[in-house]
N, CA, C and O atoms as a CHARMM CRD file, in Angstrom:
* protein
*
  256
    1    1 MET  N    -86.94600  15.28600  48.72700 PROA 1      0.00000
    2    1 MET  CA   -87.79200  15.83700  47.68900 PROA 1      0.00000
    3    1 MET  C    -87.20700  17.12700  47.14000 PROA 1      0.00000
    4    1 MET  O    -87.74800  17.67300  46.17800 PROA 1      0.00000
    5    2 GLY  N    -86.14200  17.62500  47.70400 PROA 2      0.00000
    6    2 GLY  CA   -85.57200  18.89200  47.28700 PROA 2      0.00000
    7    2 GLY  C    -85.10400  18.90600  45.84100 PROA 2      0.00000
    8    2 GLY  O    -85.43800  19.82100  45.08900 PROA 2      0.00000
    9    3 MET  N    -84.32500  17.88900  45.44200 PROA 3      0.00000
   10    3 MET  CA   -83.81100  17.86400  44.08200 PROA 3      0.00000
   11    3 MET  C    -84.92500  17.63500  43.06900 PROA 3      0.00000
   12    3 MET  O    -84.92800  18.24100  41.99700 PROA 3      0.00000
   13    4 GLU  N    -85.86400  16.76800  43.40300 PROA 4      0.00000
   14    4 GLU  CA   -86.97200  16.50800  42.49700 PROA 4      0.00000
   15    4 GLU  C    -87.80500  17.77900  42.26700 PROA 4      0.00000
   16    4 GLU  O    -88.22900  18.05800  41.14600 PROA 4      0.00000
   17    5 ALA  N    -88.03000  18.54100  43.33800 PROA 5      0.00000
   18    5 ALA  CA   -88.79400  19.77900  43.22400 PROA 5      0.00000
   19    5 ALA  C    -88.03700  20.81000  42.38800 PROA 5      0.00000
   20    5 ALA  O    -88.64100  21.55500  41.61600 PROA 5      0.00000
   21    6 LEU  N    -86.71500  20.84900  42.54600 PROA 6      0.00000
   22    6 LEU  CA   -85.90800  21.77400  41.75400 PROA 6      0.00000
   23    6 LEU  C    -85.98900  21.43200  40.27000 PROA 6      0.00000
   24    6 LEU  O    -86.14900  22.32000  39.43300 PROA 6      0.00000
   25    7 VAL  N    -85.88000  20.16200  39.95000 PROA 7      0.00000
   26    7 VAL  CA   -85.98000  19.73100  38.55300 PROA 7      0.00000
   27    7 VAL  C    -87.37000  20.03100  38.00500 PROA 7      0.00000
   28    7 VAL  O    -87.50600  20.46400  36.86000 PROA 7      0.00000
   29    8 LEU  N    -88.39900  19.80400  38.81300 PROA 8      0.00000
   30    8 LEU  CA   -89.76900  20.11300  38.40200 PROA 8      0.00000
   31    8 LEU  C    -89.91700  21.60000  38.11500 PROA 8      0.00000
   32    8 LEU  O    -90.52000  21.98100  37.11200 PROA 8      0.00000
   33    9 LEU  N    -89.37500  22.44000  38.98400 PROA 9      0.00000
   34    9 LEU  CA   -89.45800  23.88400  38.80000 PROA 9      0.00000
   35    9 LEU  C    -88.72000  24.33400  37.54900 PROA 9      0.00000
   36    9 LEU  O    -89.23600  25.14700  36.78200 PROA 9      0.00000
   37   10 ILE  N    -87.52300  23.81400  37.33800 PROA 10     0.00000
   38   10 ILE  CA   -86.75600  24.18000  36.14300 PROA 10     0.00000
   39   10 ILE  C    -87.48700  23.75300  34.87600 PROA 10     0.00000
   40   10 ILE  O    -87.54500  24.51000  33.90700 PROA 10     0.00000
   41   11 GLY  N    -88.04700  22.54300  34.88100 PROA 11     0.00000
   42   11 GLY  CA   -88.81100  22.08100  33.72300 PROA 11     0.00000
   43   11 GLY  C    -90.01600  22.95600  33.45400 PROA 11     0.00000
   44   11 GLY  O    -90.32600  23.25400  32.30000 PROA 11     0.00000
   45   12 TRP  N    -90.69600  23.36900  34.50500 PROA 12     0.00000
   46   12 TRP  CA   -91.86900  24.23400  34.34900 PROA 12     0.00000
   47   12 TRP  C    -91.44800  25.60800  33.82700 PROA 12     0.00000
   48   12 TRP  O    -92.12500  26.17400  32.96800 PROA 12     0.00000
   49   13 LEU  N    -90.33900  26.14900  34.33700 PROA 13     0.00000
   50   13 LEU  CA   -89.84800  27.45000  33.86900 PROA 13     0.00000
   51   13 LEU  C    -89.41200  27.40200  32.40900 PROA 13     0.00000
   52   13 LEU  O    -89.47700  28.41000  31.70600 PROA 13     0.00000
   53   14 LEU  N    -88.97300  26.24200  31.95700 PROA 14     0.00000
   54   14 LEU  CA   -88.58800  26.08000  30.55400 PROA 14     0.00000
   55   14 LEU  C    -89.78400  25.83100  29.64300 PROA 14     0.00000
   56   14 LEU  O    -89.62900  25.70400  28.42800 PROA 14     0.00000
   57   15 GLY  N    -90.96900  25.76200  30.22700 PROA 15     0.00000
   58   15 GLY  CA   -92.18000  25.61800  29.41500 PROA 15     0.00000
   59   15 GLY  C    -92.74600  24.21900  29.34600 PROA 15     0.00000
   60   15 GLY  O    -93.64600  23.96800  28.54400 PROA 15     0.00000
   61   16 GLY  N    -92.25800  23.30800  30.14600 PROA 16     0.00000
   62   16 GLY  CA   -92.74900  21.93700  30.14400 PROA 16     0.00000
   63   16 GLY  C    -94.07700  21.81600  30.87400 PROA 16     0.00000
   64   16 GLY  O    -94.40800  22.66700  31.69800 PROA 16     0.00000
   65   17 PRO  N    -94.83900  20.77300  30.58300 PROA 17     0.00000
   66   17 PRO  CA   -96.13000  20.59200  31.25000 PROA 17     0.00000
   67   17 PRO  C    -95.94200  20.13200  32.70000 PROA 17     0.00000
   68   17 PRO  O    -95.02900  19.36500  33.00500 PROA 17     0.00000
   69   18 MET  N    -96.79800  20.60200  33.56500 PROA 18     0.00000
   70   18 MET  CA   -96.76400  20.18900  34.96500 PROA 18     0.00000
   71   18 MET  C    -98.16800  19.72500  35.32600 PROA 18     0.00000
   72   18 MET  O    -98.98000  20.50700  35.82000 PROA 18     0.00000
   73   19 LEU  N    -98.44800  18.45700  35.08100 PROA 19     0.00000
   74   19 LEU  CA   -99.76300  17.89700  35.32400 PROA 19     0.00000
   75   19 LEU  C    -99.72200  17.04000  36.58700 PROA 19     0.00000
   76   19 LEU  O    -98.70600  17.00200  37.28100 PROA 19     0.00000
   77   20 PHE  N   -100.81600  16.35800  36.88300 PROA 20     0.00000
   78   20 PHE  CA  -100.94000  15.56200  38.10300 PROA 20     0.00000
   79   20 PHE  C    -99.87400  14.47000  38.18300 PROA 20     0.00000
   80   20 PHE  O    -99.28700  14.26300  39.24500 PROA 20     0.00000
   81   21 GLY  N    -99.61900  13.78000  37.09200 PROA 21     0.00000
   82   21 GLY  CA   -98.63000  12.70000  37.08800 PROA 21     0.00000
   83   21 GLY  C    -97.22900  13.21000  37.37600 PROA 21     0.00000
   84   21 GLY  O    -96.45400  12.53700  38.05600 PROA 21     0.00000
   85   22 THR  N    -96.89800  14.37200  36.87500 PROA 22     0.00000
   86   22 THR  CA   -95.59200  14.97000  37.11000 PROA 22     0.00000
   87   22 THR  C    -95.41800  15.30900  38.58000 PROA 22     0.00000
   88   22 THR  O    -94.36500  15.04400  39.16000 PROA 22     0.00000
   89   23 LEU  N    -96.44100  15.89100  39.18200 PROA 23     0.00000
   90   23 LEU  CA   -96.38900  16.22900  40.60500 PROA 23     0.00000
   91   23 LEU  C    -96.32000  14.96600  41.46600 PROA 23     0.00000
   92   23 LEU  O    -95.56500  14.91400  42.43700 PROA 23     0.00000
   93   24 LEU  N    -97.10800  13.95200  41.10900 PROA 24     0.00000
   94   24 LEU  CA   -97.09600  12.69500  41.85100 PROA 24     0.00000
   95   24 LEU  C    -95.72500  12.03000  41.78200 PROA 24     0.00000
   96   24 LEU  O    -95.23000  11.51800  42.78600 PROA 24     0.00000
   97   25 PHE  N    -95.11200  12.03700  40.60000 PROA 25     0.00000
   98   25 PHE  CA   -93.78100  11.46800  40.43700 PROA 25     0.00000
   99   25 PHE  C    -92.77700  12.21400  41.30700 PROA 25     0.00000
  100   25 PHE  O    -91.93300  11.59200  41.95400 PROA 25     0.00000
  101   26 CYS  N    -92.86100  13.53600  41.32600 PROA 26     0.00000
  102   26 CYS  CA   -91.94500  14.35400  42.12300 PROA 26     0.00000
  103   26 CYS  C    -92.03800  14.00000  43.60200 PROA 26     0.00000
  104   26 CYS  O    -91.01600  13.94100  44.28600 PROA 26     0.00000
  105   27 VAL  N    -93.22700  13.76700  44.09600 PROA 27     0.00000
  106   27 VAL  CA   -93.42400  13.47200  45.50800 PROA 27     0.00000
  107   27 VAL  C    -93.04500  12.03200  45.83800 PROA 27     0.00000
  108   27 VAL  O    -92.49700  11.77800  46.91100 PROA 27     0.00000
  109   28 MET  N    -93.32100  11.08500  44.94400 PROA 28     0.00000
  110   28 MET  CA   -93.16600   9.66500  45.26400 PROA 28     0.00000
  111   28 MET  C    -91.79200   9.06200  44.94900 PROA 28     0.00000
  112   28 MET  O    -91.43200   8.05600  45.56000 PROA 28     0.00000
  113   29 ILE  N    -91.01900   9.62600  44.03300 PROA 29     0.00000
  114   29 ILE  CA   -89.78100   8.95700  43.60700 PROA 29     0.00000
  115   29 ILE  C    -88.75000   8.88800  44.73200 PROA 29     0.00000
  116   29 ILE  O    -88.07200   7.87200  44.87800 PROA 29     0.00000
  117   30 GLY  N    -88.62200   9.93700  45.51900 PROA 30     0.00000
  118   30 GLY  CA   -87.65600   9.92600  46.61600 PROA 30     0.00000
  119   30 GLY  C    -88.02300   8.91600  47.69300 PROA 30     0.00000
  120   30 GLY  O    -87.16000   8.19700  48.19600 PROA 30     0.00000
  121   31 SER  N    -89.30800   8.86200  48.04700 PROA 31     0.00000
  122   31 SER  CA   -89.75300   7.91400  49.07100 PROA 31     0.00000
  123   31 SER  C    -89.59700   6.48000  48.58800 PROA 31     0.00000
  124   31 SER  O    -89.18400   5.60600  49.35100 PROA 31     0.00000
  125   32 SER  N    -89.92300   6.23800  47.33500 PROA 32     0.00000
  126   32 SER  CA   -89.80500   4.88600  46.78900 PROA 32     0.00000
  127   32 SER  C    -88.35400   4.43600  46.77900 PROA 32     0.00000
  128   32 SER  O    -88.04800   3.31300  47.17900 PROA 32     0.00000
  129   33 ALA  N    -87.46500   5.29700  46.32800 PROA 33     0.00000
  130   33 ALA  CA   -86.04500   4.94700  46.29400 PROA 33     0.00000
  131   33 ALA  C    -85.50900   4.73800  47.70900 PROA 33     0.00000
  132   33 ALA  O    -84.69100   3.84600  47.93600 PROA 33     0.00000
  133   34 GLY  N    -85.95800   5.54100  48.64600 PROA 34     0.00000
  134   34 GLY  CA   -85.52100   5.39900  50.02600 PROA 34     0.00000
  135   34 GLY  C    -85.93800   4.08100  50.65700 PROA 34     0.00000
  136   34 GLY  O    -85.24600   3.56700  51.53600 PROA 34     0.00000
  137   35 LEU  N    -87.05300   3.53200  50.22100 PROA 35     0.00000
  138   35 LEU  CA   -87.51300   2.24700  50.73900 PROA 35     0.00000
  139   35 LEU  C    -86.86100   1.06600  50.02400 PROA 35     0.00000
  140   35 LEU  O    -86.54100   0.06000  50.65700 PROA 35     0.00000
  141   36 VAL  N    -86.66300   1.18100  48.71800 PROA 36     0.00000
  142   36 VAL  CA   -86.21400   0.04900  47.91400 PROA 36     0.00000
  143   36 VAL  C    -84.69400  -0.12200  47.93800 PROA 36     0.00000
  144   36 VAL  O    -84.21600  -1.25100  48.04800 PROA 36     0.00000
  145   37 LEU  N    -83.92800   0.95200  47.83800 PROA 37     0.00000
  146   37 LEU  CA   -82.47500   0.82100  47.72200 PROA 37     0.00000
  147   37 LEU  C    -81.80900   0.13400  48.91200 PROA 37     0.00000
  148   37 LEU  O    -80.93500  -0.70400  48.69100 PROA 37     0.00000
  149   38 PRO  N    -82.16900   0.43800  50.15700 PROA 38     0.00000
  150   38 PRO  CA   -81.52000  -0.30300  51.25200 PROA 38     0.00000
  151   38 PRO  C    -81.77700  -1.81300  51.18400 PROA 38     0.00000
  152   38 PRO  O    -80.89000  -2.60600  51.50100 PROA 38     0.00000
  153   39 GLN  N    -82.97400  -2.20900  50.77600 PROA 39     0.00000
  154   39 GLN  CA   -83.28100  -3.63400  50.63700 PROA 39     0.00000
  155   39 GLN  C    -82.46400  -4.25900  49.51700 PROA 39     0.00000
  156   39 GLN  O    -81.98300  -5.38500  49.64900 PROA 39     0.00000
  157   40 TYR  N    -82.30700  -3.53200  48.41600 PROA 40     0.00000
  158   40 TYR  CA   -81.52100  -4.03100  47.29200 PROA 40     0.00000
  159   40 TYR  C    -80.07500  -4.24800  47.70100 PROA 40     0.00000
  160   40 TYR  O    -79.51300  -5.30900  47.42900 PROA 40     0.00000
  161   41 TRP  N    -79.45800  -3.25800  48.35400 PROA 41     0.00000
  162   41 TRP  CA   -78.05400  -3.36900  48.72800 PROA 41     0.00000
  163   41 TRP  C    -77.83700  -4.43700  49.78800 PROA 41     0.00000
  164   41 TRP  O    -76.79900  -5.09800  49.79700 PROA 41     0.00000
  165   42 LYS  N    -78.81400  -4.61300  50.69000 PROA 42     0.00000
  166   42 LYS  CA   -78.68300  -5.63600  51.71700 PROA 42     0.00000
  167   42 LYS  C    -78.68200  -7.02400  51.09000 PROA 42     0.00000
  168   42 LYS  O    -77.96300  -7.90700  51.55800 PROA 42     0.00000
  169   43 ASN  N    -79.46700  -7.23400  50.04900 PROA 43     0.00000
  170   43 ASN  CA   -79.59800  -8.54600  49.42200 PROA 43     0.00000
  171   43 ASN  C    -78.58200  -8.79200  48.31300 PROA 43     0.00000
  172   43 ASN  O    -78.48500  -9.92300  47.83600 PROA 43     0.00000
  173   44 ASN  N    -77.82600  -7.79600  47.88300 PROA 44     0.00000
  174   44 ASN  CA   -76.92200  -7.95600  46.74400 PROA 44     0.00000
  175   44 ASN  C    -75.49000  -7.55400  47.06700 PROA 44     0.00000
  176   44 ASN  O    -74.81300  -6.95900  46.22900 PROA 44     0.00000
  177   45 GLN  N    -75.02400  -7.86700  48.26200 PROA 45     0.00000
  178   45 GLN  CA   -73.63200  -7.61200  48.61600 PROA 45     0.00000
  179   45 GLN  C    -72.75700  -8.67200  47.95500 PROA 45     0.00000
  180   45 GLN  O    -73.10800  -9.85200  47.96600 PROA 45     0.00000
  181   46 PRO  N    -71.62400  -8.27200  47.38200 PROA 46     0.00000
  182   46 PRO  CA   -70.73500  -9.28200  46.77800 PROA 46     0.00000
  183   46 PRO  C    -70.12300 -10.16900  47.85600 PROA 46     0.00000
  184   46 PRO  O    -69.84300  -9.72000  48.96800 PROA 46     0.00000
  185   47 SER  N    -69.92600 -11.40000  47.51500 PROA 47     0.00000
  186   47 SER  CA   -69.32700 -12.32600  48.48300 PROA 47     0.00000
  187   47 SER  C    -67.82200 -12.08200  48.56800 PROA 47     0.00000
  188   47 SER  O    -67.24100 -11.45200  47.68500 PROA 47     0.00000
  189   48 ALA  N    -67.19600 -12.57900  49.62500 PROA 48     0.00000
  190   48 ALA  CA   -65.75500 -12.40400  49.81200 PROA 48     0.00000
  191   48 ALA  C    -64.98200 -13.10900  48.70400 PROA 48     0.00000
  192   48 ALA  O    -63.93900 -12.61300  48.27800 PROA 48     0.00000
  193   49 TRP  N    -65.46900 -14.25600  48.22800 PROA 49     0.00000
  194   49 TRP  CA   -64.77800 -14.99700  47.18100 PROA 49     0.00000
  195   49 TRP  C    -64.74200 -14.20400  45.88800 PROA 49     0.00000
  196   49 TRP  O    -63.69100 -14.13000  45.25100 PROA 49     0.00000
  197   50 SER  N    -65.85500 -13.60600  45.47900 PROA 50     0.00000
  198   50 SER  CA   -65.87500 -12.86000  44.22300 PROA 50     0.00000
  199   50 SER  C    -65.05500 -11.58800  44.34300 PROA 50     0.00000
  200   50 SER  O    -64.48200 -11.13400  43.35300 PROA 50     0.00000
  201   51 ASP  N    -64.98500 -10.99900  45.53800 PROA 51     0.00000
  202   51 ASP  CA   -64.19900  -9.78900  45.73100 PROA 51     0.00000
  203   51 ASP  C    -62.70700 -10.09300  45.57500 PROA 51     0.00000
  204   51 ASP  O    -61.98900  -9.33700  44.92000 PROA 51     0.00000
  205   52 LYS  N    -62.23200 -11.19800  46.17200 PROA 52     0.00000
  206   52 LYS  CA   -60.81600 -11.56600  46.05500 PROA 52     0.00000
  207   52 LYS  C    -60.46700 -11.91300  44.61700 PROA 52     0.00000
  208   52 LYS  O    -59.39000 -11.56800  44.13000 PROA 52     0.00000
  209   53 ARG  N    -61.36400 -12.58400  43.95100 PROA 53     0.00000
  210   53 ARG  CA   -61.11100 -12.99400  42.58100 PROA 53     0.00000
  211   53 ARG  C    -61.00200 -11.78100  41.66100 PROA 53     0.00000
  212   53 ARG  O    -60.12800 -11.74300  40.79400 PROA 53     0.00000
  213   54 SER  N    -61.87200 -10.79200  41.83600 PROA 54     0.00000
  214   54 SER  CA   -61.83300  -9.62800  40.95300 PROA 54     0.00000
  215   54 SER  C    -60.60200  -8.76800  41.23100 PROA 54     0.00000
  216   54 SER  O    -60.07700  -8.14500  40.30900 PROA 54     0.00000
  217   55 ARG  N    -60.12200  -8.71800  42.49400 PROA 55     0.00000
  218   55 ARG  CA   -58.92700  -7.93300  42.78800 PROA 55     0.00000
  219   55 ARG  C    -57.69000  -8.52300  42.11600 PROA 55     0.00000
  220   55 ARG  O    -56.76700  -7.78600  41.76600 PROA 55     0.00000
  221   56 GLY  N    -57.66200  -9.82600  41.93400 PROA 56     0.00000
  222   56 GLY  CA   -56.50600 -10.45700  41.30300 PROA 56     0.00000
  223   56 GLY  C    -56.38700 -10.12800  39.82900 PROA 56     0.00000
  224   56 GLY  O    -55.30800 -10.29400  39.26000 PROA 56     0.00000
  225   57 ARG  N    -57.42600  -9.68000  39.20400 PROA 57     0.00000
  226   57 ARG  CA   -57.41000  -9.38400  37.77200 PROA 57     0.00000
  227   57 ARG  C    -56.99700  -7.94600  37.46000 PROA 57     0.00000
  228   57 ARG  O    -56.74600  -7.61800  36.30000 PROA 57     0.00000
  229   58 VAL  N    -56.92400  -7.10700  38.44800 PROA 58     0.00000
  230   58 VAL  CA   -56.58100  -5.71200  38.21200 PROA 58     0.00000
  231   58 VAL  C    -55.08500  -5.58400  38.04000 PROA 58     0.00000
  232   58 VAL  O    -54.31400  -6.05700  38.87500 PROA 58     0.00000
  233   59 LYS  N    -54.66800  -4.94100  36.95300 PROA 59     0.00000
  234   59 LYS  CA   -53.24400  -4.77900  36.68300 PROA 59     0.00000
  235   59 LYS  C    -52.79000  -3.40600  37.15300 PROA 59     0.00000
  236   59 LYS  O    -53.52700  -2.42600  37.04100 PROA 59     0.00000
  237   60 SER  N    -51.58300  -3.34000  37.67500 PROA 60     0.00000
  238   60 SER  CA   -51.03400  -2.08300  38.13200 PROA 60     0.00000
  239   60 SER  C    -50.59500  -1.24900  36.94600 PROA 60     0.00000
  240   60 SER  O    -50.14000  -1.78500  35.93500 PROA 60     0.00000
  241   61 LEU  N    -50.72900   0.06300  37.06800 PROA 61     0.00000
  242   61 LEU  CA   -50.28700   0.95700  35.99900 PROA 61     0.00000
  243   61 LEU  C    -48.86700   1.46300  36.23100 PROA 61     0.00000
  244   61 LEU  O    -48.38200   2.30900  35.48000 PROA 61     0.00000
  245   62 GLY  N    -48.20800   0.96100  37.24500 PROA 62     0.00000
  246   62 GLY  CA   -46.81200   1.31900  37.48000 PROA 62     0.00000
  247   62 GLY  C    -46.61700   2.71900  38.05000 PROA 62     0.00000
  248   62 GLY  O    -45.64400   3.39300  37.71000 PROA 62     0.00000
  249   63 GLY  N    -47.50800   3.15700  38.89300 PROA 63     0.00000
  250   63 GLY  CA   -47.34800   4.45000  39.56400 PROA 63     0.00000
  251   63 GLY  C    -47.82500   5.63500  38.74300 PROA 63     0.00000
  252   63 GLY  O    -47.49200   6.77700  39.06100 PROA 63     0.00000
  253   64 ILE  N    -48.58200   5.39500  37.71300 PROA 64     0.00000
  254   64 ILE  CA   -49.10100   6.50600  36.90200 PROA 64     0.00000
  255   64 ILE  C    -50.26400   7.15300  37.59800 PROA 64     0.00000
  256   64 ILE  O    -50.84100   8.10800  37.07900 PROA 64     0.00000
């Protein structure tokens, strides 16, 4: 919640509104992302076949 609180504080110092929804978003976005992202990455890992196929398409820049 550290970064979200910092952004909230900066927005408030710049004159932005800080209402109930803004505070709720600040508190809930980190927890929601922490719960959802591990599930997303676990279910969406690239397969070995697609990884090998994509590596074959990369061209070398010749040591640049």
